[in-house]
Amino acid sequence: MAMEPRRVIRDAHDQSILCVAYNLHRRELITGSQDSFIKVWEHDTGKHIRTLNDGHLGWVTGLAYGSAQRMLFSVSVDGQLIVWDTRNKCDWFQRVKTDGQAHCVEWDNRRQLVYVGGVQVVRVYSVIKKNAEEPSRRKDRPILKLLETIKDVHPGGFVRSIVTTDTGRIFSAGSDASLAIYDIYDANGAKQPSFSVRKLPNCHNGAISTAAFDWDNGLMITGSFDKTVKVWSQEGKMLQTFGPLADTVTGVCYVPKTKMVWMSANSTQPVVYDPRTGNNVTVYKQPPTVRNVVRATRADGVPTTNLSAASGGVDDEDELAEAIGADKPSERLLRLFSIRGTDEVVGATSSRALIIWRYNPHGAMSALTGHTDWVEVVCYAKKMELDASLEPVVQLYSGGSDSVVRIWEPQSRLNAHLYRQVGTSSGQHKGAILCACWCEAYNAFITGSDDCTIRVWFQQTTAAAVATVRADHIRRASMLQTAHSPDDSGAPAPEADAGSAADGVQGQGSPGNAPAGAPVTASASAMSGSAMGAPGAAPDASSVRQERTSSFVSDGTAGAATAGSAAEPASREELEAAEAAAQYVEATCSVLGGHEERITGVVVLQPPAPPGRIVSVSWDLSIRWWKVQPAEHEEHLLYTIENAHDDYIHGIAYSPMTHQIATCSADQGVKIWEASKRTLSATLSGHTADVSHVAWNEVYGVWVTGSDDHTIRVWGTDGSQLQQIDTQDAVAALSTDLNFGYALVAFNDTSYGLRVYYLGLDPPGDEEEEGAAAAPAAAAEAHAPAAAAEGPPSTRE
């Protein structure tokens, strides 16, 4: 989540913490407790600075900081309002009797007024500016004077909270489950201000226990003993209700940076709601439990990065409580305070600890839970909507050691960063999923596994949608092939194998013989008169199985297809074609067999390659070219290079700019291959240990490699080494930034972080950009003569 624990103050008080204030000028955190003490803490380090002595004799129930006068106001059940001078030693210089218990205090910076909530009444105090502005304040010169006592505001209860707004309106919430709205007149004039009060009874079914204000939208937020949180407009209209929660709402606050409402209800972690949709998004934010945060804190008060490891193998606090024989877990979140003017939230726990969450702009916005083991691969793609009028949404595909492929979609278009699981694979790999890629031309997710197989997961869509994408791919490939090839060469198009002319046009073969779930276009279906996705003859190859059952199980969230047209087709042929185009392409799975060891990498080739060409590498030292959707009586396997390296091949990357692939290996080398010619172009030598990762940097047009020799190296397309970056650990993951060309690297260490490296290269100039733009065309021209080589699967040592 973007709000991350940044500081923990253990045993801040001897009893429960009831209130918090913040001194913006001195960057100090001030806390009040049931132990009657007020303590001041250094905000950045959490160091205890001082305890305000000779103060209250009972629970400190409210704190407010007057920024304009640099004064601190505190109230207590002992019936005192104390004014503290925060400019020097923070000594008190005025004590005011409130004629009864005081339960909250609020500073009105606009009008220079102090509001104190007591039993059924609200007392208003004004600041005597002459005495307040003196350089040396004296105890015999009062700062506050009683302006007005507003009685019977909350009859039968006490004032739980008071909130002032920038518009001048004031709210109070009481234990009698009512709200009061105050309008003030002539507050800045010569006359004494007058107050107009409007009461809203029975706002909750129980006493209001806490309240906060949404400064972004001007909304009042209340929490109650009825286990609900409600949002109110400034006119007193109820807008939303959150809950019910598991217990009494003990704390609530609005977090401006994330635009979320945080709640606590004797819970083990903050409960997070999105006020825009009214949904509980805690499962997506995954805030760590209070116990994990406190137990993972170092001696200096800074939480460690791996918060889950602090639980000692027990992540559920209820399990821990049961293990030690307790009725309830010992660590609960009791109160929450949002500090205006900062990016922080302060929480008070049942163990008298303070937790400070700070907004991290680079932190995770949400967490997706569902996998039961390591997640190895994540891919994203635009969903081909069944309704063409809808804007495509981004889908995520994930897989890992639990052998399951999971599909995720945004919870709503308002919350595009909150993903929910909408499907899982029913036919699973027999081993861990180690690599994956997305094939847009066939709307398929492709995975490689520890079980030595590649699976192609065709996603449900319409034939028309697939045909549009595939036709665009063929158009771009044709432009690269014809515009830069000699007119008199007579060379066929790249990879112009049998059936390639039908790629994206007729579904690779006649529609009636297409495998189950094979994407076919409207024209093909109309000619055959058969429904889309009808079972047909599978390719006759021992290494390929076609699963005719649905490859994904829906979670019940996917919508049904909608079809319709603005006008009726003019002819029967057009009607059949329109109906065929709206038919489903069913979700199916093809299994590609041939590798003898685990699959460690798979990539999809772009133009000038025809649609649906993929390349895979394996620990069996081979590189294999495949067709995602072959024609009838054709095999998926197109070409094999055996013994491509001298040791295990760890990964593969593809360069659309040069139409080359790069493979990295445990033999300490990296090799560059021509994707169309399938020939070795260059060998990158220099690493002194296993090369575990290789990636293409699109911004600079270079190859980037990571190795167990604790280095990251940058290579030109000609095989020359351009840069070397020394690291402290072996590279565990490597990617490149598409905007600025930075290297994003994770390591096999205990930091659990992602490091960003500048490659030390000059930004590409205009000439380089022009050269880069011409590179694909040049590559197409260079590779065109090799297209005739594709045909039956072959092997090359």
PDB file of C-alpha atoms in Angstrom, residues 540-688:
ATOM      1  CA  ASP A 540      -1.677 -34.739 -35.863  1.00  0.00           C
ATOM      2  CA  ALA A 541       1.456 -34.367 -33.734  1.00  0.00           C
ATOM      3  CA  SER A 542       2.535 -36.318 -30.695  1.00  0.00           C
ATOM      4  CA  SER A 543       3.999 -33.241 -29.048  1.00  0.00           C
ATOM      5  CA  VAL A 544       0.767 -31.231 -29.172  1.00  0.00           C
ATOM      6  CA  ARG A 545      -2.500 -31.755 -27.324  1.00  0.00           C
ATOM      7  CA  GLN A 546      -5.598 -29.644 -27.866  1.00  0.00           C
ATOM      8  CA  GLU A 547      -7.791 -29.380 -24.776  1.00  0.00           C
ATOM      9  CA  ARG A 548     -11.369 -28.871 -25.914  1.00  0.00           C
ATOM     10  CA  THR A 549     -12.713 -28.014 -22.467  1.00  0.00           C
ATOM     11  CA  SER A 550     -12.799 -24.462 -21.202  1.00  0.00           C
ATOM     12  CA  SER A 551      -9.347 -23.507 -19.964  1.00  0.00           C
ATOM     13  CA  PHE A 552     -10.494 -20.973 -17.360  1.00  0.00           C
ATOM     14  CA  VAL A 553     -13.022 -21.095 -14.549  1.00  0.00           C
ATOM     15  CA  SER A 554     -14.827 -17.796 -14.079  1.00  0.00           C
ATOM     16  CA  ASP A 555     -15.190 -16.293 -10.642  1.00  0.00           C
ATOM     17  CA  GLY A 556     -18.690 -15.206 -11.543  1.00  0.00           C
ATOM     18  CA  THR A 557     -17.723 -11.643 -12.385  1.00  0.00           C
ATOM     19  CA  ALA A 558     -17.385 -11.801 -16.158  1.00  0.00           C
ATOM     20  CA  GLY A 559     -20.263 -10.347 -18.100  1.00  0.00           C
ATOM     21  CA  ALA A 560     -22.170 -11.985 -20.918  1.00  0.00           C
ATOM     22  CA  ALA A 561     -21.615 -11.085 -24.542  1.00  0.00           C
ATOM     23  CA  THR A 562     -23.776  -8.392 -26.023  1.00  0.00           C
ATOM     24  CA  ALA A 563     -24.457  -8.223 -29.700  1.00  0.00           C
ATOM     25  CA  GLY A 564     -26.492  -5.859 -31.788  1.00  0.00           C
ATOM     26  CA  SER A 565     -26.367  -3.642 -34.815  1.00  0.00           C
ATOM     27  CA  ALA A 566     -27.692  -0.232 -35.667  1.00  0.00           C
ATOM     28  CA  ALA A 567     -29.261  -1.382 -38.916  1.00  0.00           C
ATOM     29  CA  GLU A 568     -30.371  -4.724 -40.337  1.00  0.00           C
ATOM     30  CA  PRO A 569     -27.951  -6.228 -42.921  1.00  0.00           C
ATOM     31  CA  ALA A 570     -29.071  -5.730 -46.478  1.00  0.00           C
ATOM     32  CA  SER A 571     -28.491  -9.349 -47.519  1.00  0.00           C
ATOM     33  CA  ARG A 572     -28.432 -12.840 -46.082  1.00  0.00           C
ATOM     34  CA  GLU A 573     -24.671 -13.103 -46.638  1.00  0.00           C
ATOM     35  CA  GLU A 574     -24.060  -9.887 -44.713  1.00  0.00           C
ATOM     36  CA  LEU A 575     -26.368 -11.067 -41.945  1.00  0.00           C
ATOM     37  CA  GLU A 576     -24.479 -14.350 -41.613  1.00  0.00           C
ATOM     38  CA  ALA A 577     -21.163 -12.527 -41.599  1.00  0.00           C
ATOM     39  CA  ALA A 578     -22.333 -10.107 -38.874  1.00  0.00           C
ATOM     40  CA  GLU A 579     -23.664 -12.950 -36.727  1.00  0.00           C
ATOM     41  CA  ALA A 580     -20.433 -14.887 -37.163  1.00  0.00           C
ATOM     42  CA  ALA A 581     -18.311 -11.893 -36.178  1.00  0.00           C
ATOM     43  CA  ALA A 582     -20.225 -11.564 -32.904  1.00  0.00           C
ATOM     44  CA  GLN A 583     -19.739 -15.213 -31.945  1.00  0.00           C
ATOM     45  CA  TYR A 584     -17.507 -16.196 -29.092  1.00  0.00           C
ATOM     46  CA  VAL A 585     -13.987 -17.407 -29.530  1.00  0.00           C
ATOM     47  CA  GLU A 586     -14.081 -19.869 -26.635  1.00  0.00           C
ATOM     48  CA  ALA A 587     -11.387 -19.967 -23.980  1.00  0.00           C
ATOM     49  CA  THR A 588      -9.245 -23.046 -24.643  1.00  0.00           C
ATOM     50  CA  CYS A 589      -5.722 -24.241 -24.035  1.00  0.00           C
ATOM     51  CA  SER A 590      -3.118 -25.707 -26.365  1.00  0.00           C
ATOM     52  CA  VAL A 591      -0.135 -27.610 -24.967  1.00  0.00           C
ATOM     53  CA  LEU A 592       3.174 -27.399 -26.862  1.00  0.00           C
ATOM     54  CA  GLY A 593       5.539 -30.238 -26.061  1.00  0.00           C
ATOM     55  CA  GLY A 594       9.086 -30.820 -27.253  1.00  0.00           C
ATOM     56  CA  HIS A 595      11.495 -29.434 -24.682  1.00  0.00           C
ATOM     57  CA  GLU A 596      13.146 -32.010 -22.449  1.00  0.00           C
ATOM     58  CA  GLU A 597      13.899 -29.739 -19.495  1.00  0.00           C
ATOM     59  CA  ARG A 598      12.184 -26.837 -17.744  1.00  0.00           C
ATOM     60  CA  ILE A 599      11.142 -23.862 -19.899  1.00  0.00           C
ATOM     61  CA  THR A 600      13.008 -20.756 -18.735  1.00  0.00           C
ATOM     62  CA  GLY A 601      11.875 -18.159 -21.261  1.00  0.00           C
ATOM     63  CA  VAL A 602       9.355 -17.420 -23.987  1.00  0.00           C
ATOM     64  CA  VAL A 603       8.859 -14.316 -26.175  1.00  0.00           C
ATOM     65  CA  VAL A 604       6.447 -13.260 -28.926  1.00  0.00           C
ATOM     66  CA  LEU A 605       7.913 -11.960 -32.192  1.00  0.00           C
ATOM     67  CA  GLN A 606       6.632  -8.713 -33.695  1.00  0.00           C
ATOM     68  CA  PRO A 607       6.531  -7.620 -37.352  1.00  0.00           C
ATOM     69  CA  PRO A 608       8.105  -8.394 -39.768  1.00  0.00           C
ATOM     70  CA  ALA A 609       7.345 -11.865 -38.351  1.00  0.00           C
ATOM     71  CA  PRO A 610       3.837 -13.161 -39.146  1.00  0.00           C
ATOM     72  CA  PRO A 611       1.306 -13.203 -36.315  1.00  0.00           C
ATOM     73  CA  GLY A 612       1.586 -15.840 -33.623  1.00  0.00           C
ATOM     74  CA  ARG A 613       5.332 -16.632 -33.740  1.00  0.00           C
ATOM     75  CA  ILE A 614       6.958 -17.362 -30.403  1.00  0.00           C
ATOM     76  CA  VAL A 615      10.450 -18.436 -29.362  1.00  0.00           C
ATOM     77  CA  SER A 616      11.290 -20.442 -26.239  1.00  0.00           C
ATOM     78  CA  VAL A 617      14.455 -21.506 -24.402  1.00  0.00           C
ATOM     79  CA  SER A 618      15.019 -24.324 -21.963  1.00  0.00           C
ATOM     80  CA  TRP A 619      17.526 -26.013 -19.713  1.00  0.00           C
ATOM     81  CA  ASP A 620      17.849 -28.619 -22.481  1.00  0.00           C
ATOM     82  CA  LEU A 621      20.142 -26.026 -24.196  1.00  0.00           C
ATOM     83  CA  SER A 622      17.778 -25.565 -27.151  1.00  0.00           C
ATOM     84  CA  ILE A 623      16.004 -22.598 -28.741  1.00  0.00           C
ATOM     85  CA  ARG A 624      12.699 -23.383 -30.448  1.00  0.00           C
ATOM     86  CA  TRP A 625      10.459 -21.402 -32.815  1.00  0.00           C
ATOM     87  CA  TRP A 626       6.713 -22.131 -32.661  1.00  0.00           C
ATOM     88  CA  LYS A 627       3.413 -21.270 -34.298  1.00  0.00           C
ATOM     89  CA  VAL A 628       0.704 -20.403 -31.815  1.00  0.00           C
ATOM     90  CA  GLN A 629      -2.057 -21.536 -34.208  1.00  0.00           C
ATOM     91  CA  PRO A 630      -0.900 -23.820 -37.058  1.00  0.00           C
ATOM     92  CA  ALA A 631      -3.007 -24.790 -40.023  1.00  0.00           C
ATOM     93  CA  GLU A 632      -4.492 -28.251 -40.352  1.00  0.00           C
ATOM     94  CA  HIS A 633      -1.912 -31.065 -40.514  1.00  0.00           C
ATOM     95  CA  GLU A 634       0.848 -28.642 -39.452  1.00  0.00           C
ATOM     96  CA  GLU A 635       2.872 -28.816 -36.316  1.00  0.00           C
ATOM     97  CA  HIS A 636       3.351 -26.063 -33.780  1.00  0.00           C
ATOM     98  CA  LEU A 637       7.130 -26.518 -33.848  1.00  0.00           C
ATOM     99  CA  LEU A 638       8.861 -24.646 -36.672  1.00  0.00           C
ATOM    100  CA  TYR A 639      12.566 -24.763 -35.960  1.00  0.00           C
ATOM    101  CA  THR A 640      15.035 -25.898 -33.300  1.00  0.00           C
ATOM    102  CA  ILE A 641      18.612 -24.905 -32.509  1.00  0.00           C
ATOM    103  CA  GLU A 642      20.151 -27.573 -30.318  1.00  0.00           C
ATOM    104  CA  ASN A 643      23.132 -26.900 -28.022  1.00  0.00           C
ATOM    105  CA  ALA A 644      22.684 -23.153 -28.371  1.00  0.00           C
ATOM    106  CA  HIS A 645      24.776 -22.720 -25.208  1.00  0.00           C
ATOM    107  CA  ASP A 646      27.245 -24.842 -23.266  1.00  0.00           C
ATOM    108  CA  ASP A 647      25.191 -24.766 -20.045  1.00  0.00           C
ATOM    109  CA  TYR A 648      21.671 -24.089 -18.832  1.00  0.00           C
ATOM    110  CA  ILE A 649      19.854 -21.262 -20.653  1.00  0.00           C
ATOM    111  CA  HIS A 650      18.354 -18.950 -18.025  1.00  0.00           C
ATOM    112  CA  GLY A 651      16.377 -16.471 -20.100  1.00  0.00           C
ATOM    113  CA  ILE A 652      15.490 -14.821 -23.396  1.00  0.00           C
ATOM    114  CA  ALA A 653      14.655 -11.276 -24.544  1.00  0.00           C
ATOM    115  CA  TYR A 654      13.405  -9.825 -27.812  1.00  0.00           C
ATOM    116  CA  SER A 655      14.273  -6.574 -29.591  1.00  0.00           C
ATOM    117  CA  PRO A 656      11.466  -5.309 -31.853  1.00  0.00           C
ATOM    118  CA  MET A 657      13.844  -2.619 -33.099  1.00  0.00           C
ATOM    119  CA  THR A 658      16.417  -5.004 -34.588  1.00  0.00           C
ATOM    120  CA  HIS A 659      14.213  -8.110 -34.741  1.00  0.00           C
ATOM    121  CA  GLN A 660      16.757 -10.073 -32.707  1.00  0.00           C
ATOM    122  CA  ILE A 661      16.575 -12.300 -29.678  1.00  0.00           C
ATOM    123  CA  ALA A 662      19.139 -12.588 -26.880  1.00  0.00           C
ATOM    124  CA  THR A 663      19.694 -15.636 -24.694  1.00  0.00           C
ATOM    125  CA  CYS A 664      21.651 -15.754 -21.428  1.00  0.00           C
ATOM    126  CA  SER A 665      23.181 -18.827 -19.898  1.00  0.00           C
ATOM    127  CA  ALA A 666      25.023 -20.408 -17.012  1.00  0.00           C
ATOM    128  CA  ASP A 667      28.053 -20.621 -19.356  1.00  0.00           C
ATOM    129  CA  GLN A 668      28.652 -16.930 -18.470  1.00  0.00           C
ATOM    130  CA  GLY A 669      27.762 -15.817 -21.991  1.00  0.00           C
ATOM    131  CA  VAL A 670      24.976 -14.019 -23.846  1.00  0.00           C
ATOM    132  CA  LYS A 671      24.212 -14.692 -27.497  1.00  0.00           C
ATOM    133  CA  ILE A 672      22.346 -12.545 -29.994  1.00  0.00           C
ATOM    134  CA  TRP A 673      20.316 -14.364 -32.685  1.00  0.00           C
ATOM    135  CA  GLU A 674      18.578 -13.156 -35.811  1.00  0.00           C
ATOM    136  CA  ALA A 675      14.901 -13.908 -35.217  1.00  0.00           C
ATOM    137  CA  SER A 676      14.075 -14.556 -38.877  1.00  0.00           C
ATOM    138  CA  LYS A 677      17.313 -16.130 -40.123  1.00  0.00           C
ATOM    139  CA  ARG A 678      17.740 -18.076 -36.870  1.00  0.00           C
ATOM    140  CA  THR A 679      21.474 -17.523 -37.042  1.00  0.00           C
ATOM    141  CA  LEU A 680      23.980 -16.356 -34.467  1.00  0.00           C
ATOM    142  CA  SER A 681      24.719 -12.649 -34.786  1.00  0.00           C
ATOM    143  CA  ALA A 682      27.012 -11.885 -31.820  1.00  0.00           C
ATOM    144  CA  THR A 683      28.329 -13.308 -28.569  1.00  0.00           C
ATOM    145  CA  LEU A 684      28.558 -11.045 -25.501  1.00  0.00           C
ATOM    146  CA  SER A 685      31.479 -12.096 -23.313  1.00  0.00           C
ATOM    147  CA  GLY A 686      32.633 -10.511 -20.076  1.00  0.00           C
ATOM    148  CA  HIS A 687      30.586 -11.872 -17.191  1.00  0.00           C
ATOM    149  CA  THR A 688      32.475 -14.139 -14.776  1.00  0.00           C
TER     150      THR A 688
END
